[in-house]
């Protein structure tokens, strides 16, 4: 019978997988065409490197979650998985920060650089990006909780078994 700790970890990984896959799908499907001053332009996620980084980071985290979910529970590589969980948390947090920065510029513009906000012209695109970022925040938060759970399971059980 599986251990309760492993069930918690599996549920957390499934939730994180769902959030990161949702972030990828919503961001990849975000595109809208607008006409401004008789000029047509299309806003897509792949016009900005930060959004592409966000998509790649969430796709990597999704693939990683899927691989870890398929590993046997008594595998000897759980300490390596702990290190990779740290890498995933950092990767997701950095990609989320980059995407948030570009989304903020898209929403508010930057008067010092002369960049105008675009969300007034392409609101559906901005809504998609906002939804993807919210899903990315959820995925990143779930990975952080999963990391703390893994740290407790790998290191905490060893520390607590050393009772005098």
Short mmCIF file of C-alpha atoms in Angstrom, two decimals:
data_model
loop_
_atom_site.label_atom_id
_atom_site.label_comp_id
_atom_site.label_asym_id
_atom_site.label_seq_id
_atom_site.Cartn_x
_atom_site.Cartn_y
_atom_site.Cartn_z
CA UNK A 1 0.00 0.00 0.00
CA UNK A 2 1.39 3.43 -0.91
CA UNK A 3 2.59 5.70 1.86
CA UNK A 4 0.42 8.74 2.69
CA UNK A 5 3.40 11.04 1.99
CA UNK A 6 3.68 9.62 -1.52
CA UNK A 7 -0.03 10.18 -2.12
CA UNK A 8 0.30 13.82 -1.04
CA UNK A 9 3.31 14.27 -3.32
CA UNK A 10 1.49 12.67 -6.25
CA UNK A 11 -1.56 14.91 -5.76
CA UNK A 12 0.67 17.99 -5.55
CA UNK A 13 2.53 16.92 -8.70
CA UNK A 14 -0.75 16.33 -10.56
CA UNK A 15 -2.03 19.78 -9.56
CA UNK A 16 1.28 21.38 -10.57
CA UNK A 17 1.18 19.49 -13.87
CA UNK A 18 -2.34 20.76 -14.53
CA UNK A 19 -1.40 24.36 -13.74
CA UNK A 20 1.73 24.36 -15.90
CA UNK A 21 -0.04 22.68 -18.82
CA UNK A 22 -2.86 25.22 -18.55
CA UNK A 23 -0.33 28.06 -18.55
CA UNK A 24 1.28 26.70 -21.72
CA UNK A 25 -2.02 26.14 -23.53
CA UNK A 26 -3.49 29.53 -22.62
CA UNK A 27 -0.30 31.42 -23.53
CA UNK A 28 0.18 29.57 -26.84
CA UNK A 29 -3.41 30.28 -27.89
CA UNK A 30 -3.09 34.00 -27.13
CA UNK A 31 -3.19 36.03 -30.32
CA UNK A 32 -5.24 38.90 -31.61
CA UNK A 33 -5.11 41.18 -34.63
CA UNK A 34 -5.85 44.89 -34.36
CA UNK A 35 -5.93 47.81 -36.77
CA UNK A 36 -4.47 51.10 -35.59
CA UNK A 37 -4.22 54.09 -37.97
CA UNK A 38 -4.98 51.82 -40.94
CA UNK A 39 -2.06 49.59 -39.99
CA UNK A 40 -2.75 46.00 -39.05
CA UNK A 41 -0.69 44.28 -36.37
CA UNK A 42 -0.95 40.94 -34.65
CA UNK A 43 -0.11 40.41 -31.00
CA UNK A 44 1.15 36.87 -30.34
CA UNK A 45 3.05 35.30 -27.48
CA UNK A 46 6.02 34.50 -29.70
CA UNK A 47 6.60 38.17 -30.49
CA UNK A 48 8.27 38.50 -27.08
CA UNK A 49 11.17 36.41 -25.84
CA UNK A 50 9.96 36.64 -22.23
CA UNK A 51 6.64 35.01 -23.16
CA UNK A 52 8.45 32.30 -25.13
CA UNK A 53 10.68 31.68 -22.09
CA UNK A 54 7.53 31.43 -19.95
CA UNK A 55 6.06 28.82 -22.32
CA UNK A 56 9.27 26.78 -22.51
CA UNK A 57 9.80 26.85 -18.73
CA UNK A 58 6.24 25.71 -18.05
CA UNK A 59 6.51 23.01 -20.73
CA UNK A 60 9.76 21.75 -19.16
CA UNK A 61 8.14 21.70 -15.72
CA UNK A 62 5.14 19.83 -17.15
CA UNK A 63 7.35 17.20 -18.74
CA UNK A 64 9.38 16.88 -15.57
CA UNK A 65 6.23 16.35 -13.49
CA UNK A 66 5.00 13.71 -15.88
CA UNK A 67 8.31 11.83 -15.74
CA UNK A 68 8.47 11.98 -11.94
CA UNK A 69 4.87 10.75 -11.66
CA UNK A 70 5.82 7.68 -13.70
CA UNK A 71 8.79 6.78 -11.47
CA UNK A 72 8.30 4.00 -8.95
CA UNK A 73 7.67 5.17 -5.38
CA UNK A 74 10.63 3.29 -3.93
CA UNK A 75 13.13 4.55 -6.52
CA UNK A 76 16.59 5.48 -5.28
CA UNK A 77 16.67 8.75 -7.22
CA UNK A 78 14.46 10.79 -4.85
CA UNK A 79 17.42 12.89 -3.65
CA UNK A 80 18.11 13.86 -7.26
CA UNK A 81 14.42 14.65 -7.66
CA UNK A 82 14.70 16.96 -4.65
CA UNK A 83 17.49 18.88 -6.41
CA UNK A 84 15.48 18.98 -9.64
CA UNK A 85 12.46 20.27 -7.70
CA UNK A 86 14.62 23.22 -6.58
CA UNK A 87 15.62 23.81 -10.21
CA UNK A 88 11.96 23.73 -11.32
CA UNK A 89 10.91 26.24 -8.64
CA UNK A 90 13.67 28.63 -9.69
CA UNK A 91 12.96 28.13 -13.41
CA UNK A 92 9.23 28.76 -12.99
CA UNK A 93 9.74 31.78 -10.73
CA UNK A 94 12.17 33.40 -13.15
CA UNK A 95 9.96 32.79 -16.18
CA UNK A 96 6.93 34.09 -14.32
CA UNK A 97 8.85 37.25 -13.36
CA UNK A 98 9.91 37.86 -16.95
CA UNK A 99 6.36 37.36 -18.25
CA UNK A 100 4.94 39.64 -15.54
CA UNK A 101 7.39 42.40 -16.46
CA UNK A 102 6.40 42.31 -20.13
CA UNK A 103 2.70 42.07 -19.26
CA UNK A 104 3.04 45.16 -17.08
CA UNK A 105 4.64 47.08 -19.94
CA UNK A 106 1.85 45.89 -22.25
CA UNK A 107 -0.79 47.05 -19.81
CA UNK A 108 0.69 50.34 -18.55
CA UNK A 109 3.36 51.18 -21.14
CA UNK A 110 6.59 52.95 -20.21
CA UNK A 111 6.58 56.71 -20.57
CA UNK A 112 10.36 56.97 -20.04
CA UNK A 113 11.09 54.67 -22.97
CA UNK A 114 8.20 55.97 -25.08
CA UNK A 115 6.36 52.63 -25.12
CA UNK A 116 2.61 52.88 -25.33
CA UNK A 117 0.26 50.40 -23.67
CA UNK A 118 -1.26 47.89 -26.11
CA UNK A 119 -3.99 46.28 -24.01
CA UNK A 120 -6.50 48.90 -25.16
CA UNK A 121 -6.07 47.70 -28.76
CA UNK A 122 -5.78 43.94 -28.08
CA UNK A 123 -7.76 43.24 -24.91
CA UNK A 124 -8.42 39.56 -25.65
CA UNK A 125 -4.67 38.94 -26.05
CA UNK A 126 -3.98 40.68 -22.73
CA UNK A 127 -6.72 38.65 -21.02
CA UNK A 128 -5.14 35.41 -22.30
CA UNK A 129 -1.71 36.49 -21.12
CA UNK A 130 -3.15 37.41 -17.72
CA UNK A 131 -4.83 34.01 -17.43
CA UNK A 132 -1.62 32.23 -18.39
CA UNK A 133 0.34 34.20 -15.81
CA UNK A 134 -2.23 33.41 -13.10
CA UNK A 135 -1.97 29.72 -13.99
CA UNK A 136 1.83 30.05 -13.96
CA UNK A 137 1.70 31.62 -10.49
CA UNK A 138 -0.43 28.70 -9.31
CA UNK A 139 2.01 26.21 -10.83
CA UNK A 140 5.01 27.95 -9.32
CA UNK A 141 3.33 28.07 -5.92
CA UNK A 142 2.43 24.38 -6.11
CA UNK A 143 6.02 23.54 -7.00
CA UNK A 144 7.20 25.52 -3.98
CA UNK A 145 4.82 23.59 -1.71
CA UNK A 146 5.96 20.37 -3.39
CA UNK A 147 9.59 21.33 -2.77
CA UNK A 148 8.90 21.95 0.92
CA UNK A 149 7.06 18.62 1.10
CA UNK A 150 10.00 16.85 -0.58
CA UNK A 151 12.52 18.49 1.72
CA UNK A 152 10.52 17.36 4.72
CA UNK A 153 10.23 13.82 3.36
CA UNK A 154 13.88 13.38 2.35
CA UNK A 155 15.69 15.38 5.00
CA UNK A 156 13.12 15.65 7.77
CA UNK A 157 12.61 11.94 8.15
CA UNK A 158 16.38 11.44 8.49
CA UNK A 159 16.70 14.22 11.07
CA UNK A 160 13.72 13.12 13.12
CA UNK A 161 14.93 9.51 13.20
CA UNK A 162 18.07 10.60 15.10
CA UNK A 163 16.29 10.99 18.43
CA UNK A 164 18.58 10.54 21.47
#
